[in-house]
């Protein structure tokens, strides 16, 4: 590989800096994402793992500007997007329904969701919904769009695409619906694909098919992926880089290997110990004590200190741990490493 | 061999679907469960895995008579006395229900929002008239305590609890009548990883303490492997394979099991997943195929598979499989990963 192509591949596509998102509710203000910083490189896959309430979905919805009206994005937050024509765009400054944002949403950043059933309209055919996206973002007529739609369905491995294109979403099975969803997204040729728990509701065999498909399409089209999941097995298989989130914070970041095999944060370590492993059948699982704190009662200091076994009294519950660099790619927020 | 608690013989559950046309109606059947035979030993956990639509839930519920089985026998060995559950009616059935319980998947919709936690947990006792007055309270507190619920919260309503706590309420409700047999239908699937581990531990502790027998239905293979002594693999209304957990995972004898095993994403980026790709998806259970049901998606399909139905037989001690060429083909299980122990 020549140096120039390597240079381009390493280009940063998306840079999120100090992202804060809170929601106004009747019971008070809920801070869902509290100062999150990450970036996505061209052609790479960033995995975000976290349990419910960790703010992983809210973070990516902020990138797409798909948050509900009650959401407040922090003043200092910045989301910089490297557009297809080379411009650096500050997404937080764009109007939600403005022209520029609508061009980016779908056209440059595509998104697939967890529930393939509810993300399709039940009263339009699959083909219509793919065509709608194509007509919005590309200069083609209806006939050409129809052709592209069939082509895309074929590309994502749906057999008999010329028949399927005229079917409704309820006529497809879960795995096929997710494939069709990917077809909708890819028909606009995005440079970044955000996948929010895309395989969570699918069977393992279908999950393996979808993961393989995404992998193959990424190689073919060179797009970057943000892959959100709570499944550590899936993340280990798909991600180049992993960010571990808990209660709106990124606690640890590193390559997939560093996170799974050399994790440094007690939270990541306990998550890995809590999943059943085929090598240790029948052994007792090490559960993380306590429950995930309610969003209205977010603990001060390190967000994990209420459940951490290695908590340092007087330190972890009062101060926020700073970023510690373990290696050039591996960073962690924990007092044990400061 | 330990005592057998439940013996299921040729269980069938067919749901009628009617399609009417000009000449009247024709009735077809969705064959959700179509001839399944197995047994469950006293005090063991039998895991049940399979894709959605394979009939896992229907099996669990038809044993409990929450769904009426169409055909077959379910013999329950109640302390030496054999009862055919499919023959029980009315009062007898109602009285028998205290010996069998179900733990549901969704901790949000399976608890009545207008009942207090105490009333929810007490319901099996009250419904079966097992206790009255102070005795109910005593037993509720005992059940709640063994499920690690805070006793001060018994007068609250379910909405005040988190998912993990709600699931523990559901477990307390299931165990209060001291059932012999509990069906766990995807009972930990909706929970977060850190909470799931705790509930799995609780289920195993309760089994050790009270000797419950579980039928554990789940789609997460490593969870099933963790809790089960034996595992059955279901495909399109029938069992493909049933074996002791380790045997099933390391030396599967059915191509469908092999495909399932290969699709488990390994928590190690160095071990690349090489899923045996199955062609297409699970066929419709309305008009099941001739021959082996798996033949449309099988990698090793031969002519015989398309016409002849394979026998359900025991090929090794405790290892059952429904397959024509079980003795000739070597299949791959999960690879042992001793070096992958990266947890520090």
XYZ file of C-alpha atoms in Angstrom:
682
model
C 0.000 0.000 0.000
C 1.420 3.391 -0.969
C 1.820 6.108 1.578
C -0.832 8.385 0.186
C -3.633 5.840 0.366
C -2.567 5.003 3.876
C -2.751 8.685 4.689
C -6.310 8.899 3.398
C -7.404 5.758 5.198
C -6.230 7.166 8.467
C -8.223 10.338 7.928
C -10.649 11.157 10.639
C -14.204 11.115 9.410
C -16.054 12.116 12.529
C -14.839 13.819 15.631
C -17.077 14.079 18.681
C -15.809 16.313 21.432
C -17.188 16.685 24.951
C -20.704 15.700 23.907
C -23.315 16.391 26.568
C -26.973 15.551 26.139
C -29.624 15.983 28.798
C -33.375 15.583 28.808
C -35.960 17.735 30.482
C -38.541 15.577 32.236
C -41.224 16.177 34.852
C -38.988 14.718 37.534
C -36.042 16.902 36.647
C -33.152 17.000 34.250
C -31.674 13.680 33.230
C -28.105 13.744 31.984
C -27.922 10.952 29.438
C -24.521 11.654 27.936
C -21.993 13.483 30.056
C -18.924 14.640 28.195
C -18.149 11.957 25.655
C -15.226 12.258 23.248
C -14.481 9.878 20.414
C -13.583 9.818 16.746
C -14.157 7.524 13.814
C -11.526 6.894 11.160
C -12.343 6.287 7.530
C -13.072 2.635 6.783
C -12.785 1.589 10.432
C -15.346 0.106 12.799
C -15.867 1.699 16.170
C -17.772 -0.496 18.592
C -19.662 1.057 21.481
C -20.654 -1.341 24.256
C -22.750 -0.520 27.254
C -25.765 -1.607 29.232
C -29.131 0.121 29.252
C -28.908 3.733 30.315
C -25.282 4.063 29.264
C -26.121 6.694 26.671
C -24.836 4.787 23.659
C -27.948 5.287 21.549
C -28.377 8.897 22.616
C -24.804 9.692 21.530
C -25.317 8.451 17.998
C -28.743 10.016 17.737
C -27.073 13.311 18.566
C -24.750 12.781 15.599
C -27.752 12.241 13.335
C -29.699 15.060 15.036
C -32.519 12.636 15.673
C -32.997 13.478 19.341
C -36.475 14.386 20.581
C -37.306 18.012 21.302
C -36.847 17.611 25.034
C -33.148 16.952 24.523
C -30.609 19.639 25.289
C -27.176 19.369 23.692
C -24.430 21.074 25.718
C -23.035 24.424 24.572
C -19.414 23.244 24.447
C -20.226 20.029 22.622
C -18.842 19.687 19.162
C -19.501 17.097 16.454
C -17.265 17.596 13.426
C -18.095 15.768 10.274
C -15.781 15.495 7.272
C -18.129 15.863 4.339
C -17.778 14.028 1.010
C -16.539 17.203 -0.693
C -13.856 17.659 1.948
C -15.526 20.351 4.076
C -15.454 20.030 7.829
C -19.007 20.577 9.078
C -19.978 21.314 12.662
C -23.157 19.273 13.026
C -24.289 20.853 16.283
C -24.571 24.206 14.531
C -26.841 22.890 11.789
C -30.602 23.250 11.857
C -32.291 19.910 12.551
C -34.585 20.023 9.569
C -32.332 22.229 7.464
C -31.192 21.356 3.999
C -27.593 20.617 4.944
C -28.577 18.293 7.787
C -31.041 16.434 5.584
C -28.305 15.914 3.026
C -25.943 14.488 5.620
C -28.598 12.388 7.325
C -28.956 9.409 5.044
C -26.797 10.775 2.264
C -23.525 10.769 4.175
C -24.350 9.038 7.442
C -26.687 6.075 7.264
C -28.323 4.411 10.211
C -29.861 1.009 10.867
C -31.932 0.257 13.927
C -32.571 -2.606 16.275
C -36.134 -3.380 15.357
C -36.453 -4.135 11.690
C -40.216 -4.471 12.152
C -40.911 -0.980 13.375
C -38.367 0.825 11.238
C -40.259 0.104 8.025
C -43.577 1.603 7.047
C -46.152 -1.178 6.838
C -48.169 0.551 4.108
C -45.387 1.062 1.554
C -43.537 -1.647 -0.315
C -39.910 -2.301 0.468
C -39.009 -1.080 -2.996
C -40.886 2.176 -2.504
C -39.007 2.863 0.679
C -35.648 2.226 -0.918
C -36.614 4.383 -3.888
C -37.723 7.197 -1.629
C -34.253 7.333 -0.157
C -32.553 7.156 -3.553
C -34.736 9.884 -5.073
C -34.008 12.141 -2.114
C -30.276 11.883 -2.413
C -29.374 11.030 -5.980
C -30.114 12.612 -9.361
C -32.036 9.733 -10.966
C -35.553 9.177 -12.264
C -38.058 6.716 -10.854
C -37.279 3.910 -13.261
C -33.587 4.107 -12.565
C -34.279 4.244 -8.844
C -36.353 1.091 -9.136
C -33.446 -0.611 -10.873
C -31.040 0.541 -8.163
C -33.445 -0.748 -5.510
C -33.486 -4.225 -7.045
C -29.742 -4.070 -7.372
C -29.303 -3.157 -3.709
C -31.605 -5.956 -2.544
C -29.539 -8.357 -4.587
C -26.352 -6.975 -3.075
C -27.510 -7.585 0.504
C -28.276 -11.195 -0.352
C -32.037 -11.193 -0.724
C -33.008 -13.915 -3.129
C -35.469 -13.100 -5.869
C -35.043 -9.303 -5.534
C -37.377 -8.392 -8.395
C -40.259 -10.031 -6.519
C -39.236 -8.851 -3.067
C -39.036 -5.255 -4.191
C -42.839 -5.126 -4.476
C -43.529 -6.816 -1.149
C -44.380 -5.195 2.169
C -42.201 -5.383 5.244
C -44.530 -7.813 7.039
C -44.023 -10.335 4.254
C -40.330 -10.594 5.063
C -38.757 -12.450 7.957
C -36.719 -10.652 10.618
C -33.380 -11.406 9.022
C -34.567 -10.343 5.598
C -36.064 -7.146 6.977
C -32.711 -6.260 8.496
C -31.068 -6.955 5.142
C -33.608 -4.702 3.437
C -32.891 -2.016 6.049
C -29.210 -2.238 5.190
C -30.157 -1.967 1.505
C -32.087 1.266 2.165
C -29.105 2.730 3.963
C -26.479 1.632 1.475
C -28.405 2.783 -1.576
C -27.268 6.298 -0.712
C -23.655 5.271 -0.461
C -22.912 6.758 2.972
C -19.347 7.181 4.229
C -20.441 6.271 7.758
C -22.959 3.639 8.797
C -24.364 3.769 12.305
C -25.755 0.415 13.407
C -27.708 0.564 16.667
C -28.001 -3.011 17.998
C -28.640 -4.298 14.466
C -28.561 -7.983 15.371
C -29.983 -7.996 18.889
C -33.439 -9.222 17.913
C -32.148 -11.843 15.486
C -31.312 -15.518 15.898
C -27.630 -16.451 16.138
C -27.467 -17.991 12.692
C -29.101 -14.938 11.126
C -26.924 -12.664 13.260
C -23.835 -14.366 11.855
C -25.159 -13.826 8.321
C -25.817 -10.125 8.925
C -22.414 -9.557 10.536
C -20.736 -11.260 7.608
C -22.733 -9.141 5.170
C -21.786 -5.899 6.927
C -18.165 -6.931 6.977
C -18.170 -7.769 3.292
C -19.967 -4.540 2.320
C -17.536 -2.517 4.386
C -14.608 -4.034 2.523
C -16.308 -3.411 -0.792
C -17.493 0.134 -0.192
C -14.903 1.311 2.307
C -17.356 2.914 4.680
C -16.794 3.437 8.383
C -19.149 1.838 10.897
C -20.225 2.731 14.410
C -21.548 -0.507 15.873
C -23.567 -0.291 19.057
C -24.278 -3.431 21.038
C -24.371 -4.859 24.519
C -22.967 -8.177 23.302
C -19.244 -8.438 23.983
C -18.896 -11.425 21.656
C -20.274 -9.470 18.726
C -18.092 -6.467 19.523
C -14.971 -8.626 19.686
C -15.779 -9.965 16.249
C -16.669 -6.772 14.389
C -14.879 -3.815 15.938
C -11.417 -2.404 15.307
C -11.749 -0.017 18.205
C -14.056 -0.268 21.206
C -15.460 2.332 23.594
C -17.021 1.054 26.825
C -19.813 3.286 28.096
C -21.507 3.419 31.468
C -24.041 6.004 32.659
C -23.200 8.521 29.973
C -19.416 8.252 30.252
C -16.801 6.442 28.220
C -14.841 4.537 30.857
C -12.354 2.820 28.621
C -11.288 2.928 25.004
C -8.889 0.808 23.011
C -8.516 -1.705 20.216
C -10.845 -4.681 20.389
C -7.939 -6.804 21.620
C -6.957 -4.361 24.348
C -10.518 -4.140 25.624
C -11.345 -7.835 25.549
C -7.986 -9.351 26.469
C -6.226 -6.638 28.480
C -9.038 -4.565 29.919
C -7.932 -2.137 32.611
C -11.176 -0.703 33.948
C -12.913 -2.655 36.729
C -16.237 -2.222 34.914
C -15.006 -3.798 31.688
C -13.336 -6.566 33.656
C -16.480 -7.376 35.599
C -18.605 -7.299 32.451
C -16.295 -9.874 30.894
C -16.480 -12.038 34.004
C -20.277 -11.786 34.108
C -20.878 -13.456 30.758
C -21.142 -17.238 30.678
C -18.226 -18.814 28.892
C -18.168 -22.240 27.304
C -14.818 -22.981 28.912
C -16.130 -22.487 32.384
C -19.406 -24.356 32.332
C -21.120 -24.769 35.663
C -18.842 -22.320 37.421
C -20.479 -19.519 39.310
C -20.702 -16.288 37.393
C -19.267 -13.214 39.003
C -22.186 -10.841 38.995
C -21.719 -7.112 39.395
C -23.325 -6.235 42.702
C -26.205 -3.790 42.823
C -28.347 -2.322 40.093
C -27.665 0.262 37.441
C -28.429 3.558 39.246
C -31.582 5.357 38.179
C -30.955 8.185 35.717
C -32.296 10.675 38.244
C -29.796 9.620 40.881
C -26.536 9.620 38.994
C -23.669 9.104 41.431
C -20.995 11.778 41.727
C -17.329 11.021 41.162
C -16.600 7.970 39.072
C -19.983 6.760 37.729
C -19.128 3.132 38.509
C -18.019 3.632 42.127
C -21.325 2.441 43.613
C -20.818 -1.038 42.172
C -17.036 -1.232 41.941
C -15.225 -3.832 44.046
C -11.973 -1.905 44.048
C -13.497 1.417 45.067
C -11.163 3.755 46.941
C -13.245 5.492 49.618
C -12.927 9.256 49.647
C -11.467 9.345 46.149
C -13.739 7.542 43.712
C -16.940 8.985 45.154
C -15.820 12.600 45.141
C -13.687 13.209 42.079
C -14.064 12.395 38.445
C -11.103 10.261 37.294
C -9.033 11.850 34.514
C -7.949 10.143 31.343
C -4.950 7.844 31.704
C -3.088 6.599 28.669
C -2.086 2.926 28.824
C -0.796 2.718 25.255
C -1.083 4.871 22.140
C -4.527 3.438 21.483
C -5.696 2.421 24.966
C -7.107 4.965 27.411
C -8.946 4.528 30.686
C -10.706 6.712 33.272
C -9.908 5.134 36.628
C -8.054 6.160 39.774
C -6.424 2.746 39.996
C -4.311 3.690 37.003
C -3.532 7.297 37.796
C -29.902 -42.686 36.341
C -31.736 -40.277 38.551
C -35.500 -40.336 38.852
C -37.435 -39.120 35.880
C -39.781 -36.271 36.704
C -41.415 -35.729 33.354
C -41.731 -37.979 30.390
C -43.044 -36.510 27.181
C -44.160 -38.892 24.470
C -44.906 -37.858 20.914
C -46.165 -34.426 21.867
C -47.950 -32.547 19.093
C -49.410 -29.062 19.123
C -51.194 -28.013 15.945
C -52.885 -24.666 15.570
C -55.685 -24.487 13.009
C -55.656 -21.656 10.492
C -58.720 -21.226 8.369
C -58.773 -19.891 4.871
C -62.208 -19.394 3.370
C -63.019 -19.165 -0.285
C -66.073 -19.380 -2.519
C -66.584 -23.089 -1.899
C -66.303 -22.914 1.855
C -63.350 -23.137 4.128
C -60.304 -25.308 4.261
C -58.472 -25.770 7.511
C -54.744 -26.020 7.552
C -52.567 -26.497 10.557
C -49.485 -24.736 11.823
C -47.534 -27.635 13.204
C -45.759 -25.759 15.969
C -44.703 -28.911 17.776
C -44.854 -32.065 15.718
C -43.956 -35.243 17.516
C -41.426 -34.619 20.260
C -40.394 -37.217 22.853
C -38.006 -36.655 25.732
C -37.689 -36.920 29.480
C -36.515 -34.574 32.217
C -34.776 -35.929 35.285
C -35.613 -34.763 38.758
C -33.479 -31.786 39.792
C -31.786 -31.272 36.436
C -31.905 -28.355 34.012
C -32.782 -29.229 30.458
C -31.870 -26.452 28.039
C -33.929 -25.888 24.918
C -32.495 -23.892 22.026
C -33.592 -23.163 18.493
C -34.424 -20.323 16.145
C -37.519 -18.206 16.596
C -40.505 -20.077 15.270
C -39.041 -23.479 16.059
C -41.637 -24.193 18.746
C -39.609 -23.804 21.961
C -42.181 -21.713 23.782
C -45.057 -23.898 22.601
C -43.406 -26.988 24.098
C -42.940 -25.291 27.464
C -46.465 -23.985 27.582
C -48.136 -27.154 26.374
C -46.445 -29.164 29.119
C -47.930 -26.699 31.595
C -51.266 -26.963 29.791
C -51.252 -23.219 29.166
C -51.670 -24.300 25.550
C -53.685 -27.448 24.894
C -51.563 -30.174 23.320
C -53.166 -31.810 20.289
C -51.730 -35.256 20.836
C -49.269 -37.064 23.024
C -48.613 -37.899 26.642
C -46.988 -35.892 29.375
C -46.364 -38.071 32.399
C -45.535 -36.250 35.592
C -43.960 -38.289 38.342
C -45.294 -36.699 41.529
C -43.362 -38.460 44.294
C -43.820 -41.876 42.729
C -47.376 -41.286 41.601
C -47.630 -41.016 37.815
C -50.060 -38.469 36.431
C -50.793 -37.911 32.758
C -51.092 -34.137 32.530
C -52.901 -34.212 29.211
C -55.806 -36.100 30.843
C -56.306 -33.764 33.801
C -59.430 -31.623 33.714
C -61.115 -28.899 35.734
C -60.497 -29.048 39.445
C -57.806 -31.690 39.244
C -55.839 -29.649 36.770
C -56.193 -26.493 38.824
C -55.038 -28.320 41.915
C -52.076 -29.734 40.048
C -50.873 -26.378 38.746
C -49.079 -25.578 41.991
C -46.466 -28.174 41.077
C -45.558 -26.393 37.860
C -44.663 -22.756 37.337
C -43.490 -20.451 34.598
C -40.966 -17.611 34.735
C -41.602 -15.178 31.915
C -39.287 -13.288 29.620
C -40.454 -9.739 29.966
C -40.236 -8.469 33.531
C -42.252 -5.407 32.546
C -45.404 -6.947 31.149
C -45.561 -10.066 33.302
C -46.306 -8.233 36.554
C -49.700 -6.633 37.130
C -49.007 -2.914 37.638
C -52.003 -2.549 39.980
C -50.971 -5.216 42.447
C -48.409 -4.713 45.166
C -45.314 -6.869 45.102
C -46.618 -8.745 48.121
C -49.888 -9.600 46.357
C -48.082 -10.629 43.187
C -45.816 -13.022 45.041
C -48.697 -14.354 47.148
C -50.968 -15.097 44.216
C -50.037 -18.762 43.638
C -50.643 -19.464 47.345
C -53.986 -17.719 47.353
C -55.113 -19.200 44.051
C -54.295 -22.745 45.149
C -55.560 -22.060 48.675
C -52.306 -23.300 50.124
C -52.226 -20.831 52.975
C -54.303 -18.148 54.613
C -53.858 -15.078 56.776
C -50.540 -14.635 58.554
C -49.128 -17.761 56.952
C -49.307 -16.116 53.511
C -47.318 -13.152 54.777
C -44.725 -15.374 56.346
C -44.222 -17.371 53.171
C -44.116 -14.253 50.983
C -41.376 -12.807 53.154
C -39.477 -16.051 53.017
C -39.737 -16.310 49.219
C -38.797 -12.659 48.788
C -35.814 -13.099 51.070
C -34.522 -16.108 49.182
C -34.740 -14.066 45.984
C -32.752 -11.288 47.655
C -35.571 -8.773 47.518
C -35.665 -5.970 50.049
C -38.516 -6.836 52.435
C -39.314 -3.173 53.063
C -40.429 -2.812 49.472
C -43.133 -5.475 49.511
C -45.897 -2.913 49.668
C -44.707 -1.051 46.624
C -45.948 -1.481 43.086
C -43.832 -3.069 40.319
C -43.129 0.202 38.500
C -40.786 1.244 41.289
C -38.382 -1.585 40.487
C -35.638 -2.068 37.948
C -35.653 -4.878 35.378
C -33.461 -7.182 37.449
C -35.534 -6.656 40.578
C -38.756 -7.275 38.678
C -37.370 -10.512 37.341
C -36.567 -11.537 40.925
C -40.182 -10.755 41.878
C -41.283 -13.045 39.042
C -38.994 -15.767 40.358
C -40.284 -15.359 43.922
C -43.822 -15.734 42.614
C -42.887 -18.894 40.737
C -41.179 -20.590 43.637
C -43.559 -19.748 46.496
C -45.808 -22.740 45.847
C -42.678 -24.959 45.933
C -43.235 -26.302 42.435
C -41.382 -29.380 41.273
C -41.098 -28.186 37.726
C -40.349 -24.671 36.477
C -40.311 -23.511 32.868
C -37.964 -20.547 32.364
C -38.989 -19.060 29.039
C -36.232 -16.654 27.981
C -36.141 -15.564 31.602
C -32.842 -13.696 31.408
C -32.936 -12.556 27.790
C -34.258 -9.087 28.458
C -31.723 -8.306 31.169
C -28.421 -6.472 30.970
C -25.257 -8.544 31.166
C -24.398 -7.556 34.722
C -27.933 -8.258 35.944
C -28.281 -11.445 33.920
C -25.359 -13.044 35.759
C -27.030 -12.356 39.083
C -30.359 -13.873 38.029
C -28.619 -16.955 36.604
C -26.766 -17.405 39.884
C -30.028 -17.025 41.791
C -31.779 -19.653 39.655
C -28.907 -22.080 40.235
C -28.832 -21.396 43.984
C -32.567 -21.977 44.288
C -32.219 -25.227 42.389
C -29.505 -26.380 44.771
C -31.600 -25.393 47.775
C -35.072 -26.598 46.797
C -34.270 -29.187 44.130
C -36.270 -27.522 41.358
C -36.290 -29.032 37.892
C -35.976 -26.480 35.110
C -36.841 -26.466 31.462
C -34.670 -23.555 30.405
C -35.658 -22.020 27.074
C -33.350 -19.401 25.575
C -31.788 -18.394 22.327
C -28.436 -17.385 23.851
C -26.383 -20.549 23.541
C -23.720 -19.722 26.101
C -26.351 -18.911 28.720
C -28.085 -22.230 28.060
C -24.781 -24.090 28.184
C -23.954 -22.445 31.477
C -27.080 -23.487 33.357
C -28.075 -26.767 31.674
C -27.009 -30.323 32.302
C -28.432 -31.461 28.994
C -29.467 -29.417 25.965
C -32.038 -30.088 23.259
C -31.863 -28.415 19.856
C -35.167 -27.754 18.196
C -35.856 -27.153 14.534
C -39.233 -26.577 12.919
C -41.363 -28.295 15.543
C -39.103 -31.273 16.127
C -35.957 -32.076 18.046
C -32.820 -32.306 15.958
C -30.519 -33.359 18.753
C -30.413 -33.822 22.522
C -27.255 -34.517 24.501
C -25.342 -33.707 27.663
C -24.202 -30.072 27.363
C -20.504 -30.674 26.734
C -21.101 -33.431 24.234
C -23.561 -31.315 22.324
C -21.269 -28.290 22.168
C -17.999 -30.065 21.450
C -19.139 -33.014 19.358
C -22.453 -32.160 17.718
C -23.918 -34.895 15.544
C -26.528 -32.882 13.663
C -25.593 -30.350 10.943
C -28.052 -27.843 12.383
C -26.358 -27.983 15.762
C -23.029 -27.538 14.022
C -24.325 -24.409 12.289
C -25.670 -23.006 15.555
C -22.381 -23.593 17.363
C -20.358 -21.964 14.629
C -22.502 -18.834 14.832
C -21.675 -18.069 18.474
C -19.564 -14.914 18.413
C -16.460 -15.669 20.455
C -15.438 -13.026 22.992
C -11.955 -12.905 21.574
C -10.904 -10.904 18.525
C -8.136 -13.418 17.770
C -10.585 -16.242 17.215
C -12.261 -15.487 13.953
C -15.841 -16.553 13.601
C -16.333 -18.904 10.662
C -20.058 -19.482 10.638
C -21.326 -22.435 8.647
C -23.696 -20.420 6.530
C -27.148 -21.860 6.356
C -28.967 -21.271 3.131
C -32.125 -19.239 3.531
C -34.317 -19.232 6.584
C -36.567 -21.495 8.586
C -39.373 -22.819 6.304
C -43.047 -22.414 7.087
C -44.454 -24.831 9.691
C -47.768 -25.061 7.848
C -46.789 -27.704 5.339
C -43.596 -29.220 6.674
C -41.313 -30.785 4.147
C -41.074 -34.413 3.301
C -38.095 -36.296 4.648
C -35.725 -34.577 7.042
C -37.039 -31.117 7.905
C -33.616 -29.596 7.707
C -32.789 -30.810 4.210
C -33.485 -27.494 2.450
C -30.740 -25.768 4.419
C -28.367 -28.634 5.125
C -24.850 -28.546 3.704
C -24.547 -32.309 3.633
C -27.909 -33.087 2.055
C -28.247 -36.326 0.064
C -31.139 -37.869 -1.851
C -32.282 -40.026 1.028
C -32.761 -36.923 3.237
C -35.397 -35.517 0.900
C -37.714 -38.480 1.068
C -37.164 -40.480 4.241
C -37.884 -39.138 7.682
C -34.884 -39.769 9.935
C -35.500 -41.749 13.125
C -35.038 -40.145 16.536
C -32.505 -42.497 18.082
C -29.918 -42.754 20.808
C -26.501 -43.061 19.181
C -24.460 -42.853 22.357
C -25.416 -42.994 25.972
C -27.800 -40.059 26.407
C -27.018 -38.568 23.010
C -30.084 -38.486 20.779
C -30.212 -37.309 17.188
C -32.637 -37.317 14.270
C -30.413 -37.743 11.274
C -29.682 -40.225 8.510
C -25.923 -40.041 8.331
C -25.118 -39.494 11.976
C -22.467 -42.208 11.979
C -20.600 -41.302 8.816
C -20.004 -37.547 8.934
C -17.683 -35.830 11.362
C -18.947 -32.404 12.432
C -17.206 -29.514 14.151
C -18.225 -28.254 17.565
C -17.012 -25.189 19.379
C -13.268 -25.137 19.651
C -11.878 -25.222 23.127
C -10.246 -21.961 24.013
C -7.820 -22.525 26.836
C -5.409 -19.822 25.708
C -8.065 -17.183 25.349
C -8.453 -16.608 29.035
C -7.634 -12.959 28.894
C -9.379 -11.780 32.001
C -6.919 -10.357 34.409
